[in-house]
C-alpha atoms as one frame of an Amber mdcrd trajectory, in Angstrom:
protein
-213.146-135.011-141.757-211.253-133.003-139.112-212.780-132.429-135.689-212.241
-129.110-133.935-213.279-127.460-130.704-213.211-128.369-127.034-210.835-127.468
-124.236-207.319-126.457-125.161-205.840-128.797-122.540-207.091-131.932-120.841
-208.814-131.398-117.529-206.505-132.125-114.603-207.360-135.383-112.878-206.951
-136.125-109.182-204.105-138.520-109.861-202.241-140.016-112.841-204.284-143.230
-112.751-207.557-141.297-113.130-206.197-139.312-116.078-205.069-142.537-117.779
-208.668-143.726-118.037-209.541-140.643-120.132-206.652-140.867-122.582-207.631
-141.382-126.272-205.963-144.775-126.533-205.723-146.662-129.800-207.333-150.111
-130.254-203.912-151.773-129.898-203.235-150.095-126.521-202.747-152.255-123.455
-206.069-153.385-121.928-205.426-151.486-118.735-202.994-150.857-115.926-201.691
-153.672-113.778-202.518-153.409-110.098-198.974-152.546-109.091-198.785-149.821
-111.756-201.911-148.161-110.366-200.517-148.500-106.835-197.282-146.792-107.895
-199.101-143.931-109.651-201.301-143.227-106.619-198.301-143.368-104.317-196.465
-140.827-106.470-199.434-138.426-106.515-199.976-138.733-102.757-196.432-138.661
-101.383-193.774-137.708-103.908-194.792-134.851-106.218-192.424-132.399-104.522
-189.346-134.628-104.153-186.614-132.956-106.242-185.033-136.308-107.102-187.123
-139.475-107.123-186.296-142.998-108.303-189.073-145.442-109.173-188.230-149.137
-109.360-190.092-151.019-112.084-188.150-154.122-113.152-188.300-155.499-116.663
-191.575-157.236-117.356-193.555-155.080-114.931-194.328-152.250-117.355-191.947
-149.325-116.806-192.538-147.042-119.797-196.308-146.663-119.447-196.330-145.435
-115.804-193.517-143.028-116.693-195.507-141.579-119.578-198.671-141.346-117.476
-196.814-139.408-114.761-195.236-137.209-117.422-198.609-136.342-118.933-200.286
-135.781-115.547-197.545-133.370-114.437-197.707-131.579-117.793-201.449-130.956
-117.337-201.719-130.365-113.588-198.730-128.029-113.379-199.056-126.607-116.913
-195.359-127.258-117.190-192.938-128.644-119.711-192.049-132.330-119.333-189.182
-134.206-121.015-188.827-137.986-121.064-185.168-138.956-121.704-183.938-142.306
-123.030-180.353-143.581-123.341-180.516-143.935-127.159-182.481-142.668-130.145
-183.671-146.228-130.729-185.258-146.343-127.277-186.665-142.839-127.673-188.400
-143.997-130.857-189.884-146.964-128.970-191.174-144.703-126.182-192.699-142.277
-128.696-194.565-145.197-130.273-195.883-146.285-126.868-197.015-142.719-126.179
-198.922-142.600-129.488-200.510-145.973-128.801-201.626-144.985-125.304-202.922
-141.525-126.216-200.208-139.496-124.468-199.493-136.382-126.572-195.778-136.514
-127.291-193.151-135.488-129.826-189.671-136.883-130.414-186.889-134.303-130.094
-183.794-136.341-130.905-180.635-135.839-132.897-179.316-132.402-133.796-181.529
-129.568-132.542-181.297-128.046-136.041-183.343-130.975-137.358-186.179-130.582
-134.861-189.553-129.644-136.255-190.427-126.075-135.304-193.992-127.167-134.576
-192.832-130.016-132.326-190.426-127.798-130.457-193.088-125.132-129.980-195.589
-127.717-128.750-193.105-128.871-126.095-192.236-125.367-125.002-195.940-124.522
-124.722-196.420-127.639-122.535-198.909-129.043-125.062-196.952-132.300-125.402
-194.338-134.393-123.653-190.905-134.252-125.330-189.332-137.685-125.791-185.594
-137.155-126.123-182.186-138.678-125.320-179.679-138.295-122.513-177.273-136.722
-125.016-179.791-133.964-125.778-179.621-132.938-122.117-176.026-133.721-121.195
-174.017-131.864-123.784-171.959-128.703-123.948-174.845-126.565-125.256-178.270
-128.155-124.675-181.062-126.567-126.711-183.958-128.096-124.801-185.964-125.581
-122.787-185.768-126.232-119.031-188.619-128.592-118.068-190.792-128.711-114.971
-190.286-132.481-114.851-187.419-134.484-116.306-187.784-138.283-116.461-184.884
-140.651-117.167-185.741-144.090-118.488-183.234-146.887-117.787-181.568-144.633
-115.221-179.384-147.525-114.071-177.353-146.826-117.244-176.405-143.388-115.917
-172.690-144.128-115.651-172.536-144.963-119.344-174.794-142.229-120.693-174.230
-139.383-118.203-170.840-139.711-116.549-169.086-140.554-119.798-170.325-137.307
-121.332-167.944-135.653-118.874-164.966-137.734-119.934-162.335-137.537-122.655
-161.306-140.987-123.835-158.339-141.045-126.232-157.765-144.393-127.913-154.258
-144.983-129.160-155.553-146.856-132.201-157.721-143.961-133.432-155.559-140.933
-132.542-151.995-141.893-131.737-150.748-138.299-131.806-153.264-137.159-129.168
-152.414-140.213-127.079-148.678-139.536-127.357-149.059-135.817-126.620-151.060
-136.572-123.456-148.640-139.302-122.418-145.753-136.827-122.708-147.586-134.464
-120.368-148.394-137.203-117.849-144.981-138.898-118.135-143.358-137.271-115.059
-145.964-139.015-112.871-145.293-142.426-114.422-141.594-142.630-115.256-139.202
-145.538-115.334-140.066-148.959-116.659-143.875-148.436-116.825-143.405-145.328
-118.985-140.956-147.169-121.220-143.520-149.914-121.790-146.269-147.420-122.527
-144.026-145.854-125.158-142.849-149.115-126.712-144.058-149.857-130.215-144.797
-153.456-129.206-147.812-153.622-126.868-147.199-154.911-123.369-150.043-157.232
-122.227-149.829-156.040-118.641-150.107-152.396-119.653-153.070-153.221-121.877
-154.997-154.916-119.086-154.212-152.472-116.290-154.795-148.771-115.701-152.470
-146.365-113.903-153.730-143.311-112.040-152.198-139.875-112.501-153.317-136.883
-110.401-152.300-133.816-112.448-153.330-131.356-109.709-150.294-131.952-107.515
-147.633-132.160-110.211-145.846-129.009-111.436-147.648-127.406-114.399-149.351
-130.680-115.320-152.874-129.230-115.141-152.115-126.364-117.519-150.232-128.635
-119.919-153.038-131.198-119.876-155.562-128.457-120.560-153.469-127.164-123.462
-153.374-130.591-125.127-157.099-131.190-124.597-157.952-127.750-126.002-156.287
-128.686-129.307-158.232-131.912-129.813-160.504-132.057-132.868-164.150-133.088
-132.849-165.734-135.141-131.356-163.439-134.543-128.371-164.092-130.786-128.595
-167.579-131.267-127.171-166.410-133.438-124.301-163.669-130.935-123.538-166.310
-128.223-123.277-168.138-130.345-120.698-165.131-130.536-118.337-163.189-127.397
-119.267-164.173-125.634-116.029-163.222-128.601-113.835-159.951-129.705-115.475
-157.918-129.049-112.268-160.010-131.616-110.364-159.962-134.270-113.098-157.992
-137.489-112.804-156.116-139.264-115.588-156.089-143.022-116.150-153.459-144.461
-118.476-153.176-147.821-120.193-151.291-148.921-123.294-154.433-148.686-125.394
-156.032-145.496-124.089-155.959-142.476-121.776-159.061-141.318-119.895-159.445
-137.830-118.375-162.499-137.249-116.171-163.836-136.293-112.747-164.989-139.263
-110.685-168.463-137.735-110.282-169.895-135.628-113.133-170.487-131.905-112.433
-174.132-132.051-113.542-175.055-129.099-111.341-173.572-126.895-114.067-176.142
-128.223-116.583-179.132-125.860-116.471-181.631-128.195-118.158-180.865-130.872
-115.596-180.242-128.780-112.481-183.097-126.294-112.876-185.856-128.835-113.496
-188.268-128.728-110.558-188.248-132.513-110.332-186.121-135.318-111.756-187.566
-138.846-111.841-185.317-141.832-112.479-187.052-144.940-113.839-184.982-148.030
-113.228-185.287-151.772-113.344-182.648-152.114-110.607-182.350-149.250-108.150
-179.786-150.690-105.777-179.103-149.341-102.324-175.481-148.186-102.376-175.808
-144.771-104.011-174.986-145.727-107.592-177.696-143.476-109.053-176.433-140.513
-107.053-172.848-141.040-108.230-173.861-141.496-111.861-176.079-138.390-112.004
-174.088-136.213-109.579-176.979-135.737-107.112-176.403-135.832-103.336-179.716
-137.554-102.513-182.365-139.421-104.509-185.545-140.695-102.826-186.313-144.291
-103.760-189.743-145.860-104.228-189.518-149.627-104.510-191.697-151.880-106.637
-195.092-152.464-104.992-195.722-155.902-103.508-198.603-156.292-105.964-196.180
-156.764-108.888-196.490-160.155-110.636-194.014-163.048-110.323-192.125-164.082
-112.411-191.663-160.617-113.823-189.256-161.173-116.677-190.121-164.500-118.223
-188.109-167.621-117.595-184.335-168.002-117.978-182.468-171.308-118.104-178.823
-170.691-117.190-176.066-172.815-118.693-172.525-172.662-117.266-170.332-174.514
-119.793-167.193-174.086-117.695-168.767-175.998-114.805-169.787-178.945-116.977
-167.962-182.213-117.637-166.510-180.935-120.886-163.048-180.023-122.073-164.251
-177.373-124.524-166.731-174.934-122.980-166.912-172.951-126.202-168.000-176.041
-128.154-170.828-176.689-125.709-171.953-173.066-126.045-171.776-173.401-129.825
-174.015-176.476-129.689-176.597-174.658-127.539-176.656-171.732-129.978-177.032
-174.154-132.910-180.045-175.743-131.207-181.684-172.346-130.685-180.899-170.900
-134.117-179.492-167.536-133.042-177.921-165.747-130.089-177.152-162.308-128.703
-173.596-162.049-127.309-172.810-159.364-124.708-169.241-158.739-123.555-167.293
-155.907-121.890-165.334-155.058-125.055-165.843-155.192-128.812-163.064-157.692
-129.546-164.482-160.229-127.101-168.044-159.674-128.289-167.307-160.103-131.994
-164.811-162.959-131.611-167.251-164.852-129.376-170.138-164.232-131.780-168.030
-165.456-134.703-166.989-168.571-132.817-170.554-169.448-131.798-172.066-168.949
-135.258-172.593-171.952-137.497-171.023-171.880-140.991-172.957-169.492-143.204
-174.666-167.661-140.349-174.354-163.857-140.452-172.474-162.226-137.556-173.799
-158.767-136.719-172.141-155.952-134.772-173.153-152.561-133.427-173.142-150.951
-136.892-175.757-153.445-138.083-178.212-152.844-135.234-177.566-149.231-134.259
-180.983-148.228-135.562-182.789-151.098-133.859-182.789-154.851-133.362-185.462
-155.508-135.998-182.959-156.720-138.615-181.447-159.234-136.220-184.829-160.314
-134.879-186.094-161.034-138.409-183.190-163.303-139.365-183.808-167.063-139.025
-180.181-167.726-138.020-177.589-165.221-136.805-175.365-164.195-133.920-175.072
-160.565-132.809-172.087-159.432-130.726-172.262-156.170-128.784-169.898-154.526
-126.319-171.128-153.010-123.037-174.776-152.951-124.167-176.371-154.664-121.189
-179.586-152.647-121.425-181.734-150.910-124.007-182.150-153.982-126.244-185.501
-155.691-126.693-185.623-159.174-128.225-188.958-160.635-127.092-190.600-163.874
-128.147-189.058-165.665-131.114-186.764-162.746-131.962-184.028-164.532-129.983
-183.986-167.348-127.437-180.326-167.250-126.327-178.258-164.518-124.682-174.553
-165.156-124.068-172.647-163.188-121.436-168.870-163.469-121.803-166.761-161.758
-119.165-167.484-159.923-115.947-168.581-156.342-116.729-166.511-154.618-114.058
-164.074-152.651-116.235-166.305-150.747-118.653-163.808-147.871-118.664-160.315
-147.195-117.325-161.628-145.625-114.117-163.575-148.782-113.321-160.557-150.892
-114.237-158.348-148.920-111.867-160.832-149.003-108.994-161.519-152.704-109.488
-158.021-154.040-110.112-155.663-151.652-108.314-157.719-150.116-105.507-159.787
-153.282-104.982-162.847-151.112-104.569-165.072-153.811-105.977-167.706-153.190
-103.316-168.187-149.643-104.639-168.667-151.013-108.154-170.774-153.985-107.057
-174.107-152.287-107.664-173.019-151.242-111.162-171.723-154.720-112.052-174.788
-156.422-110.619-177.076-154.122-112.614-175.260-154.900-115.857-175.512-158.633
-115.263-179.208-158.444-114.333-179.944-156.297-117.356-177.876-158.474-119.666
-179.568-161.753-118.757-182.968-160.184-119.416-182.444-158.998-122.983-184.429
-161.898-124.470-187.096-162.142-121.767-189.003-158.897-122.038-192.315-160.088
-120.623-193.728-162.724-118.267-194.443-165.152-121.125-190.972-165.078-122.689
-188.282-167.720-122.187-184.585-167.816-123.121-181.346-169.679-122.434-178.588
-167.663-120.762-175.052-168.943-121.430-172.380-167.731-118.999-168.814-167.736
-120.342-165.522-166.567-118.887-163.841-167.647-115.676-164.314-164.241-114.045
-168.063-164.085-114.744-168.590-167.753-113.873-166.781-167.262-110.557-168.806
-164.134-109.884-172.172-165.797-110.475-171.522-168.986-108.518-170.573-167.073
-105.368-173.440-167.398-102.860-172.847-163.903-101.465-173.337-162.472-104.978
-176.477-164.466-105.719-178.005-163.431-102.391-178.026-159.794-103.535-180.325
-160.640-106.471-184.086-160.894-106.773-185.259-164.309-105.429-186.560-165.315
-108.876-183.172-164.713-110.459-181.420-166.394-107.535-183.518-169.486-108.139
-182.844-169.534-111.879-179.083-169.193-111.414-179.023-171.823-108.662-181.002
-174.202-110.878-178.594-173.528-113.745-175.538-174.240-111.594-177.034-177.506
-110.342-177.795-178.612-113.905-174.384-177.596-115.288-172.007-178.769-112.570
-170.522-182.188-113.347-173.103-182.637-116.115-172.264-184.027-119.551-172.647
-181.969-122.692-175.257-184.408-123.991-177.432-184.035-120.881-177.142-180.242
-120.960-178.187-180.172-124.609-181.152-182.439-123.851-182.238-180.060-121.091
-181.816-177.056-123.388-183.986-178.692-126.049-186.690-179.473-123.511-186.584
-175.899-122.235-186.691-174.304-125.693-189.707-176.423-126.638-191.309-175.753
-123.241-192.185-179.455-123.197-194.131-181.092-120.377-190.960-182.307-118.577
-189.884-178.677-118.194-193.219-177.565-116.773-193.739-180.609-114.553-190.145
-181.231-113.405-188.113-178.039-113.687-190.646-175.329-112.843-191.586-176.789
-109.421-187.890-176.954-108.487-187.328-173.318-109.481-190.437-172.289-107.553
-189.149-174.090-104.468-185.723-172.454-104.805-187.381-169.051-105.190-189.498
-169.526-102.085-186.396-170.445-100.081-184.349-167.488-101.354-184.008-164.211
 -99.516-182.523-161.028-100.907-179.648-159.623 -98.827-177.903-156.288 -99.518
-174.161-156.649-100.143-171.751-155.793 -97.303-171.129-152.089 -96.933-174.312
-150.961 -98.732-175.477-148.741 -95.869-172.064-147.097 -95.572-171.879-146.520
 -99.333-175.325-144.932 -99.283-174.379-142.707 -96.342-171.122-141.609 -97.974
-172.503-140.642-101.367-173.841-137.254-100.221-170.339-136.255 -99.102-168.762
-137.683-102.268-170.997-135.618-104.551-170.486-132.463-102.483-166.719-133.034
-102.355-166.392-133.318-106.106-168.631-130.320-106.689-166.459-128.223-104.370
-163.279-129.502-106.027-164.713-128.519-109.405-165.093-124.976-108.085-161.557
-124.913-106.695-162.745-124.889-103.086-159.961-127.262-102.108-160.104-127.063
 -98.316-163.857-127.643 -98.197-163.552-130.416-100.803-160.942-132.144 -98.639
-163.210-131.884 -95.589-166.157-133.448 -97.469-163.896-136.193 -98.847-162.726
-136.952 -95.325-166.355-137.169 -94.181-167.038-139.606 -97.009-164.082-141.696
 -95.846-165.414-141.691 -92.275-168.779-143.029 -93.476-167.069-145.624 -95.666
-165.068-146.746 -92.646-168.326-147.965 -91.111-168.541-150.514 -93.942-165.601
-152.494 -92.572-163.199-154.498 -94.727-165.593-154.572 -97.673-164.956-150.851
 -98.277-161.287-150.552 -97.268-160.108-150.028-100.831-162.727-147.435-101.700
-162.095-145.662 -98.395-158.373-145.462 -99.214-159.257-143.814-102.533-161.272
-141.068-100.817-158.613-140.546 -98.161-156.080-140.022-100.913-158.362-137.502
-102.631-158.760-135.710 -99.303-154.958-135.583 -99.024-154.569-134.256-102.573
-157.063-131.462-102.050-155.712-130.597 -98.598-152.211-130.240-100.032-153.517
-128.022-102.841-155.405-125.908-100.312-152.213-125.574 -98.295-150.342-124.280
-101.329-153.147-121.917-102.363-153.537-120.390 -98.879-149.915-120.763 -97.735
-151.207-122.849 -94.829-148.533-125.299 -93.720-150.920-127.039 -91.330-153.060
-128.150 -94.273-150.004-129.570 -95.985-149.075-131.498 -92.863-152.641-132.770
 -92.748-152.150-134.019 -96.298-149.136-136.037 -95.179-151.200-137.646 -92.406
-154.063-138.395 -94.818-151.704-140.144 -97.248-150.491-142.333 -94.397-154.103
-143.158 -93.491-154.858-143.926 -97.124-151.898-146.324 -97.359-152.999-148.087
 -94.176-156.561-148.443 -95.463-155.348-149.705 -98.847-153.408-152.661 -97.451
-152.689-155.193 -98.757-152.982-153.229-102.015-149.976-151.079-102.897-151.632
-148.723-105.371-150.724-145.495-103.545-147.009-146.296-103.546-147.151-146.595
-107.321-148.296-142.959-107.675-145.964-140.016-108.051-145.637-138.464-104.577
-147.056-135.032-103.893-144.393-132.304-103.628-144.375-132.254 -99.816-145.011
-135.963 -99.281-141.914-138.089 -99.382-142.109-141.521-100.937-142.654-144.146
 -98.272-139.654-146.101 -97.085-139.440-149.772 -97.970-141.364-152.069 -95.678
-139.456-154.659 -93.671-140.526-157.397 -96.087-139.449-155.346 -99.110-136.120
-154.410 -97.513-135.514-158.113 -96.885-136.326-158.977-100.494-134.118-156.209
-101.894-131.152-157.233 -99.756-131.565-160.896-100.736-131.860-160.167-104.449
-128.835-157.841-104.354-126.764-160.537-102.659-127.935-163.198-105.118-127.147
-160.944-108.069-123.559-160.572-106.868-123.102-164.334-106.518-124.718-165.322
-109.813-123.244-165.211-113.302-125.209-163.831-116.221-125.388-167.218-117.997
-126.600-168.964-114.840-129.279-166.343-114.164-130.468-166.555-117.757-130.635
-170.353-117.558-132.623-170.304-114.311-135.114-167.807-115.766-135.453-169.704
-119.036-136.046-173.061-117.299-138.516-171.494-114.872-140.591-169.886-117.626
-140.667-173.061-119.683-141.786-175.122-116.676-144.536-172.670-115.705-146.076
-173.145-119.145-146.475-176.859-118.467-149.329-178.634-116.659-147.439-181.657
-115.299-147.014-181.167-111.531-143.514-182.660-111.387-142.406-180.019-113.901
-144.544-177.093-112.734-144.089-177.218-108.976-140.260-176.902-108.731-140.475
-173.824-110.930-142.511-172.086-108.212-139.570-172.337-105.845-137.257-170.931
-108.522-139.651-168.009-108.884-139.645-167.423-105.123-135.824-167.374-105.209
-135.821-164.700-107.934-138.256-162.658-105.811-135.821-162.570-102.905-137.759
-164.982-100.694-136.555-167.920 -98.683-138.265-170.351-101.064-138.566-174.109
-100.690-140.818-177.131-101.025-141.852-178.006 -97.449-141.285-181.642 -96.432
-144.040-184.105 -95.568-147.344-185.201 -97.067-150.334-182.889 -97.449-148.060
-179.873 -97.807-148.198-177.095-100.351-145.801-177.024-103.284-143.705-173.999
-102.402-143.383-171.495 -99.585-142.033-167.971-100.028-140.924-166.323 -96.797
-139.454-162.860 -96.501-138.014-163.407 -93.028-140.797-163.038 -90.443-142.470
-160.178 -92.293-144.601-161.856 -94.969-145.244-165.452 -96.038-146.936-166.938
 -99.083-147.842-170.622 -99.338-148.351-171.695-102.963-150.450-174.790-103.626
-150.311-175.668-107.334-153.090-177.521-109.126-151.623-177.079-112.581-153.057
-180.389-113.776-156.636-179.292-113.121-158.883-179.200-116.165-159.936-175.638
-117.056-163.580-176.453-116.294-165.638-177.309-113.249-164.947-176.179-109.684
-161.934-176.172-107.412-162.978-178.978-105.038-163.692-178.560-101.368-160.835
-180.881-100.339-158.271-178.595-101.966-159.651-175.597-100.083-159.689-177.498
 -96.799-156.073-178.594 -97.287-155.005-175.042 -98.099-156.331-173.848 -94.753
-153.570-175.607 -92.809-150.553-174.478 -94.826-149.629-171.293 -92.951-150.020
-173.009 -89.584-147.762-175.850 -90.723-145.239-173.291 -91.957-145.330-171.566
 -88.568-144.436-174.889 -86.964-141.634-175.465 -89.485-140.088-172.096 -88.690
-140.634-172.472 -84.931-142.150-169.036 -84.408-145.059-167.891 -82.291-147.132
-166.082 -84.907-147.902-166.029 -88.600-146.915-162.644 -90.077-149.869-160.309
 -90.784-151.255-160.320 -94.338-149.680-163.681 -95.137-151.679-165.771 -97.583
-152.196-169.184 -99.121-152.622-169.232-102.897-154.178-172.082-104.870-152.983
-172.003-108.477-155.712-173.503-110.656-157.132-172.933-114.158-160.647-173.818
-112.993-163.104-170.951-113.427-164.687-171.091-109.973-164.591-172.584-106.493
-166.995-175.109-105.009-169.493-172.958-103.054-169.474-175.418-100.139-165.713
-175.101 -99.853-165.882-171.336-100.197-168.409-171.051 -97.389-165.974-172.661
 -94.934-162.757-171.173 -96.312-160.392-169.193 -94.127-159.842-165.569 -95.184
-156.165-166.062 -96.065-156.957-168.516 -98.900-157.013-167.241-102.477-157.192
-168.772-105.922-155.243-167.554-108.949-155.037-168.571-112.588-151.694-170.003
-113.804-151.467-167.167-116.335-151.130-164.683-113.460-148.244-166.687-112.003
-146.634-166.856-115.445-146.981-163.077-115.816-145.284-162.610-112.441-142.481
-164.952-113.509-142.000-163.081-116.784-141.681-159.816-114.869-139.142-161.385
-112.480-137.086-162.786-115.364-137.166-159.419-117.114-136.057-157.577-113.970
-133.197-159.990-113.346-132.016-159.595-116.932-131.962-155.810-116.598-130.300
-155.898-113.181-127.585-158.334-114.252-126.722-156.040-117.127-126.565-152.923
-114.910-124.859-154.291-111.786-121.157-153.964-112.839-119.381-151.182-110.990
-122.078-150.649-108.367-121.371-150.763-104.644-123.769-152.524-102.245-125.916
-149.446-101.564-126.179-148.571-105.245-127.092-152.131-106.140-129.802-152.289
-103.482-131.227-148.966-104.692-131.229-150.291-108.258-133.013-153.487-107.169
-135.570-151.527-105.145-136.378-149.278-108.099-136.675-152.102-110.619-138.675
-154.366-108.340-141.041-151.569-107.356-141.687-150.588-110.973-142.122-154.200
-112.067-144.500-154.923-109.173-142.156-157.492-107.613-141.772-156.284-104.026
-143.299-158.780-101.561-146.466-156.759-100.891-146.890-156.223-104.625-146.470
-159.944-105.260-149.086-160.688-102.637-151.336-158.092-104.244-150.998-159.755
-107.664-151.711-163.246-106.367-154.595-162.489-104.003-157.138-160.672-106.164
-159.612-163.567-105.784-160.277-164.584-102.175-162.050-167.911-101.787-164.147
-166.983 -98.770-167.206-164.711 -99.187-166.227-161.059 -98.763
């Protein structure tokens, strides 16, 4: 029997919570709203219905989808307006549509190609009879077919960089379209040149070029914008659609180049040009981790988003219980074997990594013989297949959110690698600019989301295995943990305590107890975690306030640049840099990036308006950017703007160049080859008596006054470029590649520069000098880090070996090219080769000091 009659639309209720009580919920609907959900709904109705951009924080386990749907339905009825609820993927949209049906919220799914949408469903949305559940891609594309809504909600908004910003990016992988890659590289080549360009063009991949990303700014190079546009316009699908997204802003786009790929994109997406997004009366961003540094604004291209934090009435713990295992801190020689044993005990595992190769290789290594190994193609439609398998390992790249594996679906999640280089822009900002503070919110969100994939509700529990030296180091740092929710702080702290200097057998016993949720876990472990949680306090990372204050200017600057308003764009970029300057050293790198953008746009404005004063301002801004970037040298590696001369060599670099030129003249080709060969062989060894002398040979090849200082308690080699820059190298090559660099090593490193000052009988240590501990250990003892001096850094032996390989390569090339050159020509040749190889003293310091020991 069909029932007819009654009001066409539901009667508007005073607030969303009141309307929820009248929804025709199914028997399997949730029993009712949690207290904090009702509090949030009332707060929205009372205070935030007119905010154009509003972010609501509802962490995993606190019920995020239901309040979003209730608000969506209330706005649809009270305003008689269209409402769209957007999800990152079709899989998640399907889940939300099912929740809507269960809870009595009238909704239709409008996903996939608009040509496949049901006419009835589309008409129901446009008539505001239902909520449209859709995807980010439906909104952010070159020709969206969704009618403009009154309210637009974004679920999992913390994933905006991946699902919004990347829609405004063209990513050309060499492996999938070598011709497009080569054509673009030819266009960008004048801004790269020399040895780096040669390596990018080589048939044999160069590891350094694979891992790094070079910046090219087409705007200020002759005809590069038009040539770039011409190549992009010829790309086939699917790049055609992305090209349409950025076609109008090509002049303001930046290019990032590595051996494996080229990325063309604006830093901040021009979403104001998207009518569905920009013309909605209100945009609500639902997020498990809002952050406070402006990440949402940057990802969605909005100058200001009002934030509403989770009510105090939310339950604790909110996301089930996690037991963290850090194999590389344990008393084991094979961290991977320990991880494999944990996975075997649990029966299956989800592996999350920054890239596909790492994800699949790790999943394959952790799987027991005969276990299936699944990838993205196996679970693209949902995780049900994986969840139903009794034994399996699933490896996914950059999928830190949007996956639900509750209960017995999976009890282990493995995170391998720090997720701070999801694309080439992130890689450049993180590695070259050292703008890690600007990416911190994004990285932290990915980690928080990743560790919660198997704990979807308060009653879930799962083991979290942390692999990779970079991620292990990141998570053991107290200043990182202090930025997390107290519950997660406590779980990570408990995991570190029960991994550090713990045998594999004891860790496996603890894992078994946890997985069974035996009495010892509840009576022994839970009280400790509760105590750690009660002691923990959440502290925003350094520079958060300045990042939040700058984001308005950043968004406005990029919008103006996209419209070709170069002078105004430069002014807004400069204002962003001024705000970032208030963040101190934590934001120096990111500030240098915005100063350089301000210079680029000022120079372009000067050309466009024939205003020489603007071009002179650009010169001054480049100088400011270089000063802010120190000790990083990334700006000097860029092609100079037409009116900005390349900077002269620093005093340290001039010293190095003169020394190398003199040593080249006094050294025979066979002798140089022998020194390089012996050095490289020794730096591949672990034995200190073999490894340490090779460091001094490396310093010699780098043009330093290099020697092993006399006396006990001294470092293993010092590299001094006169009184301009010093590096003290303390090698711990015999360390095991597990556990922590001990406090005593950090304490000893603190004295090395002062002892060197005494040796050289000078009054002061040169600015930016550093002490470098060479160790394969994945992390530093937190106690030692807390008391470390700022000049102390730790570096993996592989980085030193890479530096040595570059030095040997440069010497080989220089020895072959030196005949017939006078002193000035030889020094110019050395300067060019060393600069391009990254071997000038400041570049060497930059390579060896990426990981400071002290909290930043």
